[in-house]
PDB file of C-alpha atoms in Angstrom:
ATOM      1  CA  MET A   1       0.000   0.000   0.000  1.00  0.00           C
ATOM      2  CA  ASP A   2       2.850   2.409   0.884  1.00  0.00           C
ATOM      3  CA  LEU A   3       4.465   1.630  -2.481  1.00  0.00           C
ATOM      4  CA  LEU A   4       1.227   2.429  -4.318  1.00  0.00           C
ATOM      5  CA  VAL A   5       0.850   5.740  -2.437  1.00  0.00           C
ATOM      6  CA  GLY A   6       4.489   6.597  -3.202  1.00  0.00           C
ATOM      7  CA  VAL A   7       4.023   5.864  -6.913  1.00  0.00           C
ATOM      8  CA  LEU A   8       0.775   7.881  -6.993  1.00  0.00           C
ATOM      9  CA  PHE A   9       2.366  10.908  -5.313  1.00  0.00           C
ATOM     10  CA  GLY A  10       5.404  10.587  -7.593  1.00  0.00           C
ATOM     11  CA  PHE A  11       3.137  10.642 -10.646  1.00  0.00           C
ATOM     12  CA  VAL A  12       1.238  13.680  -9.322  1.00  0.00           C
ATOM     13  CA  LYS A  13       4.563  15.491  -8.741  1.00  0.00           C
ATOM     14  CA  PHE A  14       5.664  14.659 -12.286  1.00  0.00           C
ATOM     15  CA  VAL A  15       2.412  15.948 -13.817  1.00  0.00           C
ATOM     16  CA  PHE A  16       2.570  19.184 -11.806  1.00  0.00           C
ATOM     17  CA  SER A  17       6.243  19.657 -12.755  1.00  0.00           C
ATOM     18  CA  VAL A  18       5.468  19.322 -16.467  1.00  0.00           C
ATOM     19  CA  VAL A  19       2.414  21.611 -16.306  1.00  0.00           C
ATOM     20  CA  LEU A  20       4.215  24.296 -14.272  1.00  0.00           C
ATOM     21  CA  ALA A  21       7.347  24.140 -16.426  1.00  0.00           C
ATOM     22  CA  ILE A  22       5.437  24.414 -19.715  1.00  0.00           C
ATOM     23  CA  GLY A  23       3.126  27.096 -18.305  1.00  0.00           C
ATOM     24  CA  SER A  24       6.034  29.167 -16.979  1.00  0.00           C
ATOM     25  CA  VAL A  25       7.991  28.974 -20.225  1.00  0.00           C
ATOM     26  CA  TYR A  26       4.897  29.771 -22.312  1.00  0.00           C
ATOM     27  CA  ALA A  27       4.009  32.760 -20.113  1.00  0.00           C
ATOM     28  CA  GLY A  28       7.609  33.981 -20.232  1.00  0.00           C
ATOM     29  CA  VAL A  29       7.905  33.737 -24.020  1.00  0.00           C
ATOM     30  CA  LEU A  30       4.501  35.401 -24.449  1.00  0.00           C
ATOM     31  CA  ALA A  31       5.538  38.256 -22.136  1.00  0.00           C
ATOM     32  CA  PHE A  32       8.859  38.593 -23.977  1.00  0.00           C
ATOM     33  CA  ASP A  33       6.994  38.768 -27.298  1.00  0.00           C
ATOM     34  CA  ARG A  34       4.795  41.567 -25.934  1.00  0.00           C
ATOM     35  CA  LEU A  35       7.710  43.494 -24.380  1.00  0.00           C
ATOM     36  CA  THR A  36       9.897  43.599 -27.497  1.00  0.00           C
ATOM     37  CA  GLU A  37       8.796  46.277 -29.938  1.00  0.00           C
ATOM     38  CA  GLY A  38       9.469  46.255 -33.649  1.00  0.00           C
ATOM     39  CA  ILE A  39       9.532  42.497 -34.134  1.00  0.00           C
ATOM     40  CA  GLU A  40       6.951  39.714 -34.090  1.00  0.00           C
ATOM     41  CA  GLU A  41       8.983  36.756 -32.862  1.00  0.00           C
ATOM     42  CA  MET A  42       6.407  34.090 -33.703  1.00  0.00           C
ATOM     43  CA  GLU A  43       5.961  35.434 -37.240  1.00  0.00           C
ATOM     44  CA  GLU A  44       9.732  35.445 -37.715  1.00  0.00           C
ATOM     45  CA  LEU A  45       9.916  31.844 -36.502  1.00  0.00           C
ATOM     46  CA  LYS A  46       7.292  30.852 -39.066  1.00  0.00           C
ATOM     47  CA  LYS A  47       9.529  32.380 -41.742  1.00  0.00           C
ATOM     48  CA  GLY A  48      12.401  30.177 -40.583  1.00  0.00           C
ATOM     49  CA  ASN A  49      14.425  33.030 -39.050  1.00  0.00           C
ATOM     50  CA  THR A  50      17.304  31.218 -37.316  1.00  0.00           C
ATOM     51  CA  ALA A  51      18.483  34.334 -35.470  1.00  0.00           C
ATOM     52  CA  VAL A  52      15.108  34.826 -33.790  1.00  0.00           C
ATOM     53  CA  GLY A  53      15.007  31.098 -33.003  1.00  0.00           C
ATOM     54  CA  ILE A  54      18.313  31.443 -31.137  1.00  0.00           C
ATOM     55  CA  ILE A  55      16.971  34.407 -29.136  1.00  0.00           C
ATOM     56  CA  ILE A  56      13.754  32.565 -28.220  1.00  0.00           C
ATOM     57  CA  ALA A  57      15.822  29.530 -27.159  1.00  0.00           C
ATOM     58  CA  ALA A  58      17.980  31.800 -24.963  1.00  0.00           C
ATOM     59  CA  VAL A  59      14.859  33.322 -23.391  1.00  0.00           C
ATOM     60  CA  ILE A  60      13.481  29.832 -22.661  1.00  0.00           C
ATOM     61  CA  ILE A  61      16.798  28.770 -21.071  1.00  0.00           C
ATOM     62  CA  ALA A  62      16.918  32.009 -19.053  1.00  0.00           C
ATOM     63  CA  ILE A  63      13.368  31.598 -17.753  1.00  0.00           C
ATOM     64  CA  SER A  64      13.828  27.880 -17.051  1.00  0.00           C
ATOM     65  CA  SER A  65      16.972  28.482 -15.010  1.00  0.00           C
ATOM     66  CA  VAL A  66      15.083  30.881 -12.743  1.00  0.00           C
ATOM     67  CA  VAL A  67      11.791  28.983 -12.345  1.00  0.00           C
ATOM     68  CA  SER A  68      13.297  25.481 -12.004  1.00  0.00           C
ATOM     69  CA  SER A  69      13.899  25.908  -8.266  1.00  0.00           C
ATOM     70  CA  GLY A  70      10.328  27.159  -7.864  1.00  0.00           C
ATOM     71  CA  VAL A  71       8.957  24.071  -9.605  1.00  0.00           C
ATOM     72  CA  SER A  72      11.051  21.750  -7.418  1.00  0.00           C
ATOM     73  CA  GLN A  73       9.853  23.568  -4.280  1.00  0.00           C
ATOM     74  CA  PHE A  74       6.248  23.239  -5.445  1.00  0.00           C
ATOM     75  CA  THR A  75       6.543  19.483  -5.942  1.00  0.00           C
ATOM     76  CA  ALA A  76       8.329  19.117  -2.581  1.00  0.00           C
ATOM     77  CA  GLY A  77       5.099  20.334  -0.983  1.00  0.00           C
ATOM     78  CA  ILE A  78       3.244  17.293  -2.331  1.00  0.00           C
ATOM     79  CA  ASP A  79       3.984  14.674   0.304  1.00  0.00           C
ATOM     80  CA  PRO A  80       1.825  11.842   1.703  1.00  0.00           C
ATOM     81  CA  MET A  81       2.867  12.722   5.258  1.00  0.00           C
ATOM     82  CA  TYR A  82       1.429  16.239   4.879  1.00  0.00           C
ATOM     83  CA  SER A  83      -2.182  17.029   5.734  1.00  0.00           C
ATOM     84  CA  ALA A  84      -4.516  18.300   2.998  1.00  0.00           C
ATOM     85  CA  THR A  85      -4.559  21.807   4.508  1.00  0.00           C
ATOM     86  CA  LEU A  86      -0.767  21.862   4.637  1.00  0.00           C
ATOM     87  CA  MET A  87      -0.405  20.699   1.012  1.00  0.00           C
ATOM     88  CA  ILE A  88      -2.882  23.355  -0.152  1.00  0.00           C
ATOM     89  CA  SER A  89      -1.071  26.031   1.904  1.00  0.00           C
ATOM     90  CA  LEU A  90       2.323  24.997   0.530  1.00  0.00           C
ATOM     91  CA  ALA A  91       0.904  24.948  -3.011  1.00  0.00           C
ATOM     92  CA  VAL A  92      -0.338  28.542  -2.649  1.00  0.00           C
ATOM     93  CA  ILE A  93       2.950  29.700  -1.069  1.00  0.00           C
ATOM     94  CA  ASN A  94       5.036  27.977  -3.754  1.00  0.00           C
ATOM     95  CA  ILE A  95       2.895  29.286  -6.627  1.00  0.00           C
ATOM     96  CA  VAL A  96       3.443  32.825  -5.305  1.00  0.00           C
ATOM     97  CA  LYS A  97       7.202  32.146  -5.135  1.00  0.00           C
ATOM     98  CA  LEU A  98       7.134  30.639  -8.642  1.00  0.00           C
ATOM     99  CA  ALA A  99       5.245  33.662 -10.001  1.00  0.00           C
ATOM    100  CA  PHE A 100       7.805  35.945  -8.341  1.00  0.00           C
ATOM    101  CA  GLY A 101      10.622  33.963  -9.984  1.00  0.00           C
ATOM    102  CA  LEU A 102       8.909  34.187 -13.369  1.00  0.00           C
ATOM    103  CA  ILE A 103       8.455  37.955 -13.023  1.00  0.00           C
ATOM    104  CA  VAL A 104      12.125  38.327 -12.035  1.00  0.00           C
ATOM    105  CA  ALA A 105      13.153  36.235 -15.063  1.00  0.00           C
ATOM    106  CA  ILE A 106      11.089  38.340 -17.473  1.00  0.00           C
ATOM    107  CA  ILE A 107      12.354  41.605 -15.955  1.00  0.00           C
ATOM    108  CA  THR A 108      15.936  40.299 -16.118  1.00  0.00           C
ATOM    109  CA  VAL A 109      15.580  39.465 -19.821  1.00  0.00           C
ATOM    110  CA  PHE A 110      13.982  42.855 -20.509  1.00  0.00           C
ATOM    111  CA  VAL A 111      16.662  44.781 -18.576  1.00  0.00           C
ATOM    112  CA  ALA A 112      19.451  42.786 -20.253  1.00  0.00           C
ATOM    113  CA  LEU A 113      18.050  43.599 -23.697  1.00  0.00           C
ATOM    114  CA  ASN A 114      17.739  47.303 -22.873  1.00  0.00           C
ATOM    115  CA  PHE A 115      21.265  47.338 -21.429  1.00  0.00           C
ATOM    116  CA  LEU A 116      22.510  45.687 -24.599  1.00  0.00           C
ATOM    117  CA  ASP A 117      20.637  48.252 -26.689  1.00  0.00           C
ATOM    118  CA  HIS A 118      22.460  51.096 -24.891  1.00  0.00           C
ATOM    119  CA  LEU A 119      25.763  49.235 -25.112  1.00  0.00           C
ATOM    120  CA  THR A 120      25.517  48.834 -28.886  1.00  0.00           C
ATOM    121  CA  LYS A 121      23.982  52.170 -29.914  1.00  0.00           C
ATOM    122  CA  ASP A 122      25.403  51.935 -33.433  1.00  0.00           C
ATOM    123  CA  ILE A 123      23.635  48.630 -34.086  1.00  0.00           C
ATOM    124  CA  ALA A 124      19.884  48.197 -34.535  1.00  0.00           C
ATOM    125  CA  GLU A 125      19.547  44.747 -32.954  1.00  0.00           C
ATOM    126  CA  ILE A 126      15.925  44.237 -33.964  1.00  0.00           C
ATOM    127  CA  ASN A 127      16.709  44.959 -37.621  1.00  0.00           C
ATOM    128  CA  GLU A 128      19.715  42.647 -37.469  1.00  0.00           C
ATOM    129  CA  LEU A 129      17.540  39.863 -36.077  1.00  0.00           C
ATOM    130  CA  LYS A 130      14.904  40.467 -38.752  1.00  0.00           C
ATOM    131  CA  GLU A 131      17.659  40.097 -41.345  1.00  0.00           C
ATOM    132  CA  ASN A 132      18.603  36.750 -39.770  1.00  0.00           C
ATOM    133  CA  ASN A 133      21.983  37.901 -38.412  1.00  0.00           C
ATOM    134  CA  VAL A 134      22.971  34.723 -36.547  1.00  0.00           C
ATOM    135  CA  ALA A 135      26.172  36.241 -35.119  1.00  0.00           C
ATOM    136  CA  MET A 136      24.146  39.024 -33.473  1.00  0.00           C
ATOM    137  CA  ALA A 137      21.635  36.479 -32.172  1.00  0.00           C
ATOM    138  CA  ILE A 138      24.386  34.386 -30.564  1.00  0.00           C
ATOM    139  CA  PHE A 139      25.861  37.516 -28.959  1.00  0.00           C
ATOM    140  CA  ILE A 140      22.475  38.593 -27.533  1.00  0.00           C
ATOM    141  CA  ALA A 141      21.716  35.027 -26.401  1.00  0.00           C
ATOM    142  CA  GLY A 142      25.049  34.861 -24.577  1.00  0.00           C
ATOM    143  CA  VAL A 143      24.309  38.119 -22.756  1.00  0.00           C
ATOM    144  CA  LEU A 144      20.783  36.967 -21.814  1.00  0.00           C
ATOM    145  CA  VAL A 145      21.873  33.605 -20.429  1.00  0.00           C
ATOM    146  CA  SER A 146      24.911  35.038 -18.601  1.00  0.00           C
ATOM    147  CA  VAL A 147      22.939  37.822 -16.903  1.00  0.00           C
ATOM    148  CA  THR A 148      20.158  35.410 -15.935  1.00  0.00           C
ATOM    149  CA  LEU A 149      22.596  32.900 -14.406  1.00  0.00           C
ATOM    150  CA  VAL A 150      24.150  35.623 -12.256  1.00  0.00           C
ATOM    151  CA  VAL A 151      20.747  36.990 -11.181  1.00  0.00           C
ATOM    152  CA  ASN A 152      19.504  33.453 -10.497  1.00  0.00           C
ATOM    153  CA  ALA A 153      22.466  32.765  -8.203  1.00  0.00           C
ATOM    154  CA  GLY A 154      21.702  35.901  -6.204  1.00  0.00           C
ATOM    155  CA  MET A 155      17.976  35.209  -6.111  1.00  0.00           C
ATOM    156  CA  SER A 156      18.514  31.605  -4.981  1.00  0.00           C
ATOM    157  CA  THR A 157      20.520  32.877  -2.021  1.00  0.00           C
ATOM    158  CA  VAL A 158      17.604  35.095  -0.997  1.00  0.00           C
ATOM    159  CA  VAL A 159      14.769  32.624  -1.683  1.00  0.00           C
ATOM    160  CA  ASN A 160      16.539  29.725   0.044  1.00  0.00           C
ATOM    161  CA  THR A 161      16.984  31.603   3.323  1.00  0.00           C
ATOM    162  CA  GLU A 162      15.337  30.027   6.348  1.00  0.00           C
ATOM    163  CA  ALA A 163      12.829  32.875   6.699  1.00  0.00           C
ATOM    164  CA  LEU A 164      11.487  32.289   3.165  1.00  0.00           C
ATOM    165  CA  ASP A 165      11.329  28.494   3.412  1.00  0.00           C
ATOM    166  CA  SER A 166       7.824  27.381   2.400  1.00  0.00           C
ATOM    167  CA  CYS A 167       7.423  25.186   5.473  1.00  0.00           C
ATOM    168  CA  GLN A 168       8.573  28.009   7.744  1.00  0.00           C
ATOM    169  CA  ILE A 169       5.987  30.309   6.166  1.00  0.00           C
ATOM    170  CA  ALA A 170       3.260  27.660   6.597  1.00  0.00           C
ATOM    171  CA  ILE A 171       4.246  27.226  10.265  1.00  0.00           C
ATOM    172  CA  SER A 172       4.109  31.010  10.747  1.00  0.00           C
ATOM    173  CA  PHE A 173       0.610  31.074   9.258  1.00  0.00           C
ATOM    174  CA  ALA A 174      -0.465  28.190  11.505  1.00  0.00           C
ATOM    175  CA  ASN A 175       0.971  29.970  14.563  1.00  0.00           C
ATOM    176  CA  ALA A 176      -0.929  33.098  13.513  1.00  0.00           C
ATOM    177  CA  GLY A 177      -4.165  31.173  13.875  1.00  0.00           C
ATOM    178  CA  LEU A 178      -4.876  29.981  10.335  1.00  0.00           C
ATOM    179  CA  PRO A 179      -6.425  26.482  10.188  1.00  0.00           C
ATOM    180  CA  ILE A 180      -3.312  24.696   8.912  1.00  0.00           C
ATOM    181  CA  ASP A 181      -2.105  21.374  10.297  1.00  0.00           C
ATOM    182  CA  ALA A 182       1.618  22.135   9.975  1.00  0.00           C
ATOM    183  CA  LEU A 183       2.856  19.043  11.837  1.00  0.00           C
ATOM    184  CA  GLY A 184       4.390  17.619   8.635  1.00  0.00           C
ATOM    185  CA  CYS A 185       6.516  20.747   8.248  1.00  0.00           C
ATOM    186  CA  TYR A 186       7.831  20.438  11.797  1.00  0.00           C
ATOM    187  CA  THR A 187       8.913  16.888  10.920  1.00  0.00           C
ATOM    188  CA  THR A 188      10.489  17.987   7.613  1.00  0.00           C
ATOM    189  CA  LEU A 189      12.467  20.780   9.274  1.00  0.00           C
ATOM    190  CA  GLY A 190      13.389  18.650  12.289  1.00  0.00           C
ATOM    191  CA  ILE A 191      11.724  21.088  14.673  1.00  0.00           C
ATOM    192  CA  ALA A 192       9.813  20.015  17.749  1.00  0.00           C
ATOM    193  CA  PRO A 193       6.160  21.073  17.398  1.00  0.00           C
ATOM    194  CA  PRO A 194       4.818  23.409  20.067  1.00  0.00           C
ATOM    195  CA  VAL A 195       3.318  21.706  23.096  1.00  0.00           C
ATOM    196  CA  PRO A 196      -0.332  22.685  23.515  1.00  0.00           C
ATOM    197  CA  ALA A 197      -1.065  24.664  26.657  1.00  0.00           C
ATOM    198  CA  PRO A 198      -2.692  22.509  29.348  1.00  0.00           C
ATOM    199  CA  VAL A 199      -6.435  22.925  29.656  1.00  0.00           C
ATOM    200  CA  VAL A 200      -7.262  24.420  33.032  1.00  0.00           C
TER     201      VAL A 200
END
């Protein structure tokens, strides 16, 4: 029976991982398409524009590198030893963290592109991409991925602090009086749960 429960929860984690990963990447690419003026990325892809394909691939890699930790945290909250209220609470907390990561990724890509635009004032990057300039696309892709990796390292340090741990947040909510059975989080963190006050 334990094996069956483990397999079932593993399958649920896998499904959620795939859905969240695809959803995050799709939302990120869609936002990127809206933020960049002067070029319709999807139309250029349909024309077989390799340069734009490289940029879109770099954006996907950049977004994935930022949201991957959020997806893994979300699936970590799906555990058979957790109560239903705790799993729902962790899901909400982790979706907020994932959304924050996605927003940071999109902003990072946007800022990197604008920085690059100021850095190369003599070059019209959008026109170069429209003309299928692969060298320019590789250069921009390298900047995007590099900046995102650095930002991701800094963000991971912040998000992975004890105060922002999903279980710690759930415990704080439970201690604040919300109806959350956070016992599973105490076990996960190796913390002794509070002893209820004796009834007088």
